[in-house]
GROMACS .gro file of N, CA, C and O in nm:
model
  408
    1UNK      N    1   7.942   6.351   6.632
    1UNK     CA    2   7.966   6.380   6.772
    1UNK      C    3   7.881   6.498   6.813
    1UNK      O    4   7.867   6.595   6.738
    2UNK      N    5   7.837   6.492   6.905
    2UNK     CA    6   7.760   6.586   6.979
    2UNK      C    7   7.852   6.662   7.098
    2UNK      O    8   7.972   6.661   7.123
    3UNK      N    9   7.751   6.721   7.152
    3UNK     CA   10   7.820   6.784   7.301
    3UNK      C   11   7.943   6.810   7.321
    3UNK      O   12   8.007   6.780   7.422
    4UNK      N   13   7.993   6.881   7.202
    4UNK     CA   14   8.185   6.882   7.198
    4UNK      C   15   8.250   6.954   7.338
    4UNK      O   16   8.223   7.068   7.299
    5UNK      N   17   8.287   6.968   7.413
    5UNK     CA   18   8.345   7.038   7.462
    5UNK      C   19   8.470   7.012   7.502
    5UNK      O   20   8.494   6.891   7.507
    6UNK      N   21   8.602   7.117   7.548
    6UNK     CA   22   8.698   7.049   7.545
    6UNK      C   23   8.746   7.018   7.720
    6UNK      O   24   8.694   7.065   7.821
    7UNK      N   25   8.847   6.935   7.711
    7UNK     CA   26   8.874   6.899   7.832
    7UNK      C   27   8.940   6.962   7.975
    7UNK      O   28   9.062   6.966   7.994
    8UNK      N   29   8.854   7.003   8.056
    8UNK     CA   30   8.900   7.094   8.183
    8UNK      C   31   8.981   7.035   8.247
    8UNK      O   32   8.984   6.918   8.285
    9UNK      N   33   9.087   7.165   8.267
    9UNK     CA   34   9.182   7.108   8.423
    9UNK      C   35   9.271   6.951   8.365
    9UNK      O   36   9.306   6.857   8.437
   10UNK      N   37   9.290   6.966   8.219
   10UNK     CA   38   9.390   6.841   8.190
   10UNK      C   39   9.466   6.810   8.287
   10UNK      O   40   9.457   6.715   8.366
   11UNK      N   41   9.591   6.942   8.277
   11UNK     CA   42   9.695   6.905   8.341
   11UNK      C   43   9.721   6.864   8.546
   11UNK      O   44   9.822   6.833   8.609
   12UNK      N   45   9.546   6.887   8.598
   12UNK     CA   46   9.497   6.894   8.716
   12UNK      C   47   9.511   6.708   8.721
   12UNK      O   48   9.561   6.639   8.810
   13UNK      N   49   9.449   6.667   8.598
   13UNK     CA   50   9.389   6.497   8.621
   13UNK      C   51   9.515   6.403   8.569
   13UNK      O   52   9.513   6.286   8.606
   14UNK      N   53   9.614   6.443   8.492
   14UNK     CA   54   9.723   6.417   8.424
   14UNK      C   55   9.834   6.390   8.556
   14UNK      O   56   9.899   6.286   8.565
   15UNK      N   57   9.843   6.510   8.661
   15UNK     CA   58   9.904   6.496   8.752
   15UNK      C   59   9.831   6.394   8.882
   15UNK      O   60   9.893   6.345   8.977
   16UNK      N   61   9.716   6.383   8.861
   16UNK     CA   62   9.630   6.286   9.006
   16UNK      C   63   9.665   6.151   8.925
   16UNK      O   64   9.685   6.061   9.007
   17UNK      N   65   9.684   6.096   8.765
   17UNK     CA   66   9.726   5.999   8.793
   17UNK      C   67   9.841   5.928   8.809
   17UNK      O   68   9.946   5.992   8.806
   18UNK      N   69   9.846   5.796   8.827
   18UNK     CA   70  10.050   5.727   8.876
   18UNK      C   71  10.026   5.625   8.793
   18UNK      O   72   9.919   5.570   8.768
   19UNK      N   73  10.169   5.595   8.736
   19UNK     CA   74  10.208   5.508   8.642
   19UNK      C   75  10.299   5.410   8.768
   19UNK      O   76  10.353   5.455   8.869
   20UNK      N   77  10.294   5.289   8.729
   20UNK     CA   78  10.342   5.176   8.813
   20UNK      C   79  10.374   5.094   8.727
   20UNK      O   80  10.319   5.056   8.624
   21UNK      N   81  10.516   5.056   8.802
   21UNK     CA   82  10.543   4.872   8.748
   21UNK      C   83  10.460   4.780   8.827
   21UNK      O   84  10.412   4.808   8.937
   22UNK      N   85  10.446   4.670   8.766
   22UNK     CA   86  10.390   4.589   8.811
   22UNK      C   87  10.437   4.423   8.748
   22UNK      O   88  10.516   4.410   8.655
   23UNK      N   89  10.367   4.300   8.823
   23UNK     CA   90  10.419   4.195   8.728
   23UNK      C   91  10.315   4.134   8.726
   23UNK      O   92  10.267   4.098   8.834
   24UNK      N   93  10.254   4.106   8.617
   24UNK     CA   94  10.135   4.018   8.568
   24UNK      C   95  10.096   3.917   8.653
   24UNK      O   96  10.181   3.829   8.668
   25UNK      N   97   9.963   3.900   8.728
   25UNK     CA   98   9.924   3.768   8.797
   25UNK      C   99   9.931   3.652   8.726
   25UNK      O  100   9.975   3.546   8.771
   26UNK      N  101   9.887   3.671   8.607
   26UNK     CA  102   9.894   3.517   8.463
   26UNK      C  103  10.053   3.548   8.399
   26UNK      O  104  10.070   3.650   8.332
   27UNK      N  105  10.145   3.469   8.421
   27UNK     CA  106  10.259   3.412   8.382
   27UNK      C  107  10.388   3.539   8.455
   27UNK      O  108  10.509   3.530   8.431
   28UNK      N  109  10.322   3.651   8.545
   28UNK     CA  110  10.405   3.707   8.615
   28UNK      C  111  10.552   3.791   8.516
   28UNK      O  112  10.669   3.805   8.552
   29UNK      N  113  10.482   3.837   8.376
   29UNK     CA  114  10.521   3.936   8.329
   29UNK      C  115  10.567   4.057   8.376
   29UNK      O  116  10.484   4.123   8.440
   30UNK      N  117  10.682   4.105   8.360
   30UNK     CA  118  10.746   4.223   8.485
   30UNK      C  119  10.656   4.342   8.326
   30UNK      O  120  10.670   4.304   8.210
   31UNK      N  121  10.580   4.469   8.357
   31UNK     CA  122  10.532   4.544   8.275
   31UNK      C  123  10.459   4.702   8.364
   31UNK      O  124  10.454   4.728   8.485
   32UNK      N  125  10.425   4.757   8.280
   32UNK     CA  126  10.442   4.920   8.349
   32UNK      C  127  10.272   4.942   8.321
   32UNK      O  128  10.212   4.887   8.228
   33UNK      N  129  10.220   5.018   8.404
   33UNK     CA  130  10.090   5.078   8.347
   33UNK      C  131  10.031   5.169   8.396
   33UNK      O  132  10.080   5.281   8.384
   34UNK      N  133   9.898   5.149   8.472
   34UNK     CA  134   9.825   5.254   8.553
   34UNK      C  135   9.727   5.152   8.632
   34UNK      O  136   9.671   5.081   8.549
   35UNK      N  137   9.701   5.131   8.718
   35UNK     CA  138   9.580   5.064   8.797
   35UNK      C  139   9.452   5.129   8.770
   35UNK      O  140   9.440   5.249   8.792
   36UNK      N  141   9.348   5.055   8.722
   36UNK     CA  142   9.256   5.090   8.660
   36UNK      C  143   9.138   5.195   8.745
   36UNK      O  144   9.073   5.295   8.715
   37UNK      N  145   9.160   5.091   8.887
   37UNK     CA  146   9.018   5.149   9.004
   37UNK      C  147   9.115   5.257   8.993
   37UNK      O  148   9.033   5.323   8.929
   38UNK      N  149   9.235   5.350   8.999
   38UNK     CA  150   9.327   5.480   9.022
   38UNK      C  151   9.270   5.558   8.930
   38UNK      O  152   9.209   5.659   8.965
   39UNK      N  153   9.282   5.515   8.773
   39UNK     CA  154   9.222   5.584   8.640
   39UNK      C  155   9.098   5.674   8.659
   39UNK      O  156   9.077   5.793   8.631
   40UNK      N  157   8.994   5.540   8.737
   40UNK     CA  158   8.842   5.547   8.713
   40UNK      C  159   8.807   5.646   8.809
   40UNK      O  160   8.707   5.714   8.791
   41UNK      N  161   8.897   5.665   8.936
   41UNK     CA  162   8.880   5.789   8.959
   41UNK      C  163   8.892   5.982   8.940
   41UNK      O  164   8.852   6.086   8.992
   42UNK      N  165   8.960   5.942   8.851
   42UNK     CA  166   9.051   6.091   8.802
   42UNK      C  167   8.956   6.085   8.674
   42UNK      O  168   8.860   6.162   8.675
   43UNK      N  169   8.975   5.988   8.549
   43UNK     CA  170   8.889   5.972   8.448
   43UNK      C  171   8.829   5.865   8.406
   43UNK      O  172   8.879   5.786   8.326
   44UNK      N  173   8.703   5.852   8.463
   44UNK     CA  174   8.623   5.693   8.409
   44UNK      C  175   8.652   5.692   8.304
   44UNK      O  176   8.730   5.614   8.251
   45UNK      N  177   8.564   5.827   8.229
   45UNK     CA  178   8.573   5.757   8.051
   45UNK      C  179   8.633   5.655   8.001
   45UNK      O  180   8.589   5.581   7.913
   46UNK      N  181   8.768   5.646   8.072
   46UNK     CA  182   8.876   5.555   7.961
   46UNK      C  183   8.887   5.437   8.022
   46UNK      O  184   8.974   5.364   7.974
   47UNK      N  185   8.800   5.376   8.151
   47UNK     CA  186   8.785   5.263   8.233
   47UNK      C  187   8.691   5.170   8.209
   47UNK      O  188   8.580   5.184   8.261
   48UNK      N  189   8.709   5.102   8.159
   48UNK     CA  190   8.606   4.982   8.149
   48UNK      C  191   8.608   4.887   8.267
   48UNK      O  192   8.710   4.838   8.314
   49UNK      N  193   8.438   4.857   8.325
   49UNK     CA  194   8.423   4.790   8.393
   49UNK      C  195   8.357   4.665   8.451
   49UNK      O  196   8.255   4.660   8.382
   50UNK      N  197   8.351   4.553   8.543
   50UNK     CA  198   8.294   4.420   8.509
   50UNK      C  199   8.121   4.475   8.502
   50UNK      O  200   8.050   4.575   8.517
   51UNK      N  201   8.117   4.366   8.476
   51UNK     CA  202   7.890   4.424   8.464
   51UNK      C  203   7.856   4.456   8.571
   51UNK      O  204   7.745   4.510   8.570
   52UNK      N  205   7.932   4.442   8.726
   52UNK     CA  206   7.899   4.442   8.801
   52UNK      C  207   7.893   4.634   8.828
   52UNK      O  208   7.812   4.689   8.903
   53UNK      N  209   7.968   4.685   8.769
   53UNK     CA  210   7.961   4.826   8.729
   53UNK      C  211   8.061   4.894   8.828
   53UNK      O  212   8.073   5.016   8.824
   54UNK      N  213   8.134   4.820   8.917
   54UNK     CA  214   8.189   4.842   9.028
   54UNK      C  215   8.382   4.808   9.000
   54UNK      O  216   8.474   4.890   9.001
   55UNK      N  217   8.384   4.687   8.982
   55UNK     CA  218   8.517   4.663   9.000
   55UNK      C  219   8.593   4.709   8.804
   55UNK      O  220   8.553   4.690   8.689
   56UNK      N  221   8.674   4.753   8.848
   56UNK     CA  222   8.742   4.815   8.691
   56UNK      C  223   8.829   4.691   8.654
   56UNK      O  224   8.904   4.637   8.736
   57UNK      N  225   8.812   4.644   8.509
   57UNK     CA  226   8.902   4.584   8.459
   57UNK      C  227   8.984   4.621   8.364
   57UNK      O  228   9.091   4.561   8.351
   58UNK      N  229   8.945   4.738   8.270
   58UNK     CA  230   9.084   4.788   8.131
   58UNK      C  231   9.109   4.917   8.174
   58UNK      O  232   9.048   4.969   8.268
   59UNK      N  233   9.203   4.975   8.105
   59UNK     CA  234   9.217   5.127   8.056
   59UNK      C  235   9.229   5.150   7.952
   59UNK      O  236   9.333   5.109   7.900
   60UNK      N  237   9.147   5.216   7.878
   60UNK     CA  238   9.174   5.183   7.706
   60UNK      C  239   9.261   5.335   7.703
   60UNK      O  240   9.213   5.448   7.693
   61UNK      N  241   9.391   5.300   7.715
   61UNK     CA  242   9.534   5.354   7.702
   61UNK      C  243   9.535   5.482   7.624
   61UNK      O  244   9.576   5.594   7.656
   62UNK      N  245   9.458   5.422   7.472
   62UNK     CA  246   9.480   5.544   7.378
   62UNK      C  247   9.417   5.639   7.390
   62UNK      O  248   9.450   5.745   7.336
   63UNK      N  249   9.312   5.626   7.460
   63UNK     CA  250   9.163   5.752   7.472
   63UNK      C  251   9.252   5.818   7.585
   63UNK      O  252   9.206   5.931   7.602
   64UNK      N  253   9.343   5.799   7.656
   64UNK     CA  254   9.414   5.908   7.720
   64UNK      C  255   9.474   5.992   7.679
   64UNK      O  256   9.519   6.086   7.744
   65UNK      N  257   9.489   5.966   7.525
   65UNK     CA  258   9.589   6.129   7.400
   65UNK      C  259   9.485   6.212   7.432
   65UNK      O  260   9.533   6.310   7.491
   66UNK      N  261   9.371   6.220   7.422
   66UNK     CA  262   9.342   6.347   7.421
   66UNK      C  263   9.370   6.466   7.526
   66UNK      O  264   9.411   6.581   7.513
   67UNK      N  265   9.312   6.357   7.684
   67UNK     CA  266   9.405   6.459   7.789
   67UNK      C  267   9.554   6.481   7.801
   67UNK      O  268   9.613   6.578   7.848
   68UNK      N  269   9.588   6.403   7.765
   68UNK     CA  270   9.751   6.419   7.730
   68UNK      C  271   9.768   6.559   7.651
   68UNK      O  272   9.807   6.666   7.698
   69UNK      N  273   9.735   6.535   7.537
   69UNK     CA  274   9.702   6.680   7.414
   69UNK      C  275   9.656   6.809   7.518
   69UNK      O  276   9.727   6.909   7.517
   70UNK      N  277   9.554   6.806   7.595
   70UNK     CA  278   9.515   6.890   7.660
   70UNK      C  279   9.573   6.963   7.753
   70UNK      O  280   9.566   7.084   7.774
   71UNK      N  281   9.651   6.848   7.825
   71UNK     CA  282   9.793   6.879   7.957
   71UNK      C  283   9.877   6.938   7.886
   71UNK      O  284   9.863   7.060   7.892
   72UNK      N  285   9.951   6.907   7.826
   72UNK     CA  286  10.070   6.962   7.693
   72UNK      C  287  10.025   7.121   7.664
   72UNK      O  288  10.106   7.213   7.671
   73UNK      N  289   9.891   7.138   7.631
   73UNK     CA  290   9.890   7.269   7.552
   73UNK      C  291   9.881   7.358   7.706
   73UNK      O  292   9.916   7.475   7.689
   74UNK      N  293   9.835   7.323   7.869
   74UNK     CA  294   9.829   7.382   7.946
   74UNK      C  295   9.941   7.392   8.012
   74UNK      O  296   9.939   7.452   8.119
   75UNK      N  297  10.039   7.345   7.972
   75UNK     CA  298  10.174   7.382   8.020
   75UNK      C  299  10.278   7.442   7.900
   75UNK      O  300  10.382   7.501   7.927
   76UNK      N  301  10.240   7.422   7.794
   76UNK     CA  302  10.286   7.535   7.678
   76UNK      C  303  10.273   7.692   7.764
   76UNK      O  304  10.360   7.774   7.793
   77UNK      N  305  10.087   7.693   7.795
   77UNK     CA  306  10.031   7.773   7.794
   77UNK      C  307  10.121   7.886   7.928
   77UNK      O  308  10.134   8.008   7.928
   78UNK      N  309  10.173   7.772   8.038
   78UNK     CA  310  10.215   7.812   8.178
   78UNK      C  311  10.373   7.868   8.107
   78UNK      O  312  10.412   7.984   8.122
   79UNK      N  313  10.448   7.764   8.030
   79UNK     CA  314  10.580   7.777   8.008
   79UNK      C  315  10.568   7.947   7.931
   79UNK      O  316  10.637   8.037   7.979
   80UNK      N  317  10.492   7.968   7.835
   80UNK     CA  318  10.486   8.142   7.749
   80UNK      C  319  10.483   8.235   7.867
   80UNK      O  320  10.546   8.339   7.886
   81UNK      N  321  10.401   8.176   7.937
   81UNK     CA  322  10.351   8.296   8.065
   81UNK      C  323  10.489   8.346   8.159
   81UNK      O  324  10.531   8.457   8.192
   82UNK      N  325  10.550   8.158   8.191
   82UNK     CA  326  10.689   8.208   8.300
   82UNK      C  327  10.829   8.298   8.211
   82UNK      O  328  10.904   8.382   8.260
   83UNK      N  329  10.828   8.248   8.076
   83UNK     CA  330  10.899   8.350   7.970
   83UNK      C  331  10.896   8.445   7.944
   83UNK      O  332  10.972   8.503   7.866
   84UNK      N  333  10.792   8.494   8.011
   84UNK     CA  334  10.705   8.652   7.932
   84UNK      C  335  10.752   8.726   8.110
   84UNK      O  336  10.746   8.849   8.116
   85UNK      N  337  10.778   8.680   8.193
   85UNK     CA  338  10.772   8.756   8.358
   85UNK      C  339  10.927   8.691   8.341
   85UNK      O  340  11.001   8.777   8.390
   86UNK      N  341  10.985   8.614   8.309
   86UNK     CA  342  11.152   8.619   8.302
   86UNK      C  343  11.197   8.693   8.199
   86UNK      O  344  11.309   8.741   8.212
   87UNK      N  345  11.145   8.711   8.113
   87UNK     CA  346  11.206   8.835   8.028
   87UNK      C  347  11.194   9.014   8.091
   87UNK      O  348  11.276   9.103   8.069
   88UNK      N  349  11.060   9.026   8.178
   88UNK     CA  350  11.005   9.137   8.205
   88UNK      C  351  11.162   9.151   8.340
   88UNK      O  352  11.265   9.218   8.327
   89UNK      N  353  11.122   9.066   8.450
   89UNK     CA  354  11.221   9.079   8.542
   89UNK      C  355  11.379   9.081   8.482
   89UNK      O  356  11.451   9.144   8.559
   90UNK      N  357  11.441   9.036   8.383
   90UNK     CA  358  11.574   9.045   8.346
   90UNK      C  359  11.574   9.259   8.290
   90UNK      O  360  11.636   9.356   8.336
   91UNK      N  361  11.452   9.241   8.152
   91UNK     CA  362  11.479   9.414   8.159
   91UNK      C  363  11.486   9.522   8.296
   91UNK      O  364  11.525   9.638   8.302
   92UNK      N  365  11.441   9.445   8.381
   92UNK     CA  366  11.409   9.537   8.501
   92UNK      C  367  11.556   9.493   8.585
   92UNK      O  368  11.587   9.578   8.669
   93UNK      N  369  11.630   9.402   8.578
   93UNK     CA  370  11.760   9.365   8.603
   93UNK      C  371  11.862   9.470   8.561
   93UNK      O  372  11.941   9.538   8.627
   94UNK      N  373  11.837   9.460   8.429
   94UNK     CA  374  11.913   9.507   8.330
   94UNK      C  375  11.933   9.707   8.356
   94UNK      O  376  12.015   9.797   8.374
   95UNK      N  377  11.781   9.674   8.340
   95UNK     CA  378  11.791   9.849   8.353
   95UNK      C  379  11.853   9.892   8.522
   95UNK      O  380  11.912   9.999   8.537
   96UNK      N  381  11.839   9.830   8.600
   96UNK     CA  382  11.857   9.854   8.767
   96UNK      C  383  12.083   9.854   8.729
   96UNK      O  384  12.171   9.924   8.779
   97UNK      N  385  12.089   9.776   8.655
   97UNK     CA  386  12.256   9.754   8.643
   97UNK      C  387  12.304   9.880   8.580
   97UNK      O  388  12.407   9.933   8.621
   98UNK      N  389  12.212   9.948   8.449
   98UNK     CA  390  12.248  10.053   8.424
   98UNK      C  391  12.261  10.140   8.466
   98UNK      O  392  12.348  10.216   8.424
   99UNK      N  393  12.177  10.174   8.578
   99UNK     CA  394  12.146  10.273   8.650
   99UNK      C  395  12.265  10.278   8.739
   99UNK      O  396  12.330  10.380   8.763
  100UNK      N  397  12.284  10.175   8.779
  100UNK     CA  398  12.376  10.188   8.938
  100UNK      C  399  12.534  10.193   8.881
  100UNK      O  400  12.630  10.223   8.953
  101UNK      N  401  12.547  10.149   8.700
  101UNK     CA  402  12.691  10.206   8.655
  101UNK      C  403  12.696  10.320   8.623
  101UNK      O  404  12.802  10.334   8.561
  102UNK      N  405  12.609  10.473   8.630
  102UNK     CA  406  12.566  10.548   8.593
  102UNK      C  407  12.622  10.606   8.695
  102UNK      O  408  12.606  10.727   8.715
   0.00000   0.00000   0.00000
């Protein structure tokens, strides 16, 4: 692999896309997914399309772990941050309660 870099703004493209039910045109299967032309805008990569280069026909499903992996660690990243300013504001609670039983 070349050109490694890792994936920007996961949790930005994670949230632009929508998961839908839907029911299969061939035998009208009731089943859940993502609409592909929706995908190919947020992330081609994982869109395959007719030769015509235009209309989308797959989503290859699994190549979405990685932004998944990526979203996950950027809301780890948000969740430490809101823990770290709810702990700060409770000492500052805390100490304001002491004070005023004082």
């Amino acid at each position: 692999k070349t050109h490694i870099r890792t994936i920007d703004d996961a949790l930005d493209k994670v949230k632009r896309l929508r998961g839908v039910y839907y029911d299969a045109k061939s035998g009208g299967q009731h089943n859940i997914g993502m609409i592909a032309e929706e995908v190919g805008e947020v992330v081609p990569e994982v869109v395959a399309y007719e030769e015509n280069g235009v209309d989308a026909k797959s989503v290859a499903y699994a190549r979405l772990t990685a932004l998944l992996i990526e979203a996950v660690k950027e809301q780890q990243a948000q969740i430490r941050e809101l823990k770290g300013e709810l702990k700060r504001l409770n000492a500052r609670l805390d100490t304001g309660i002491e004070v005023a039983r004082r």
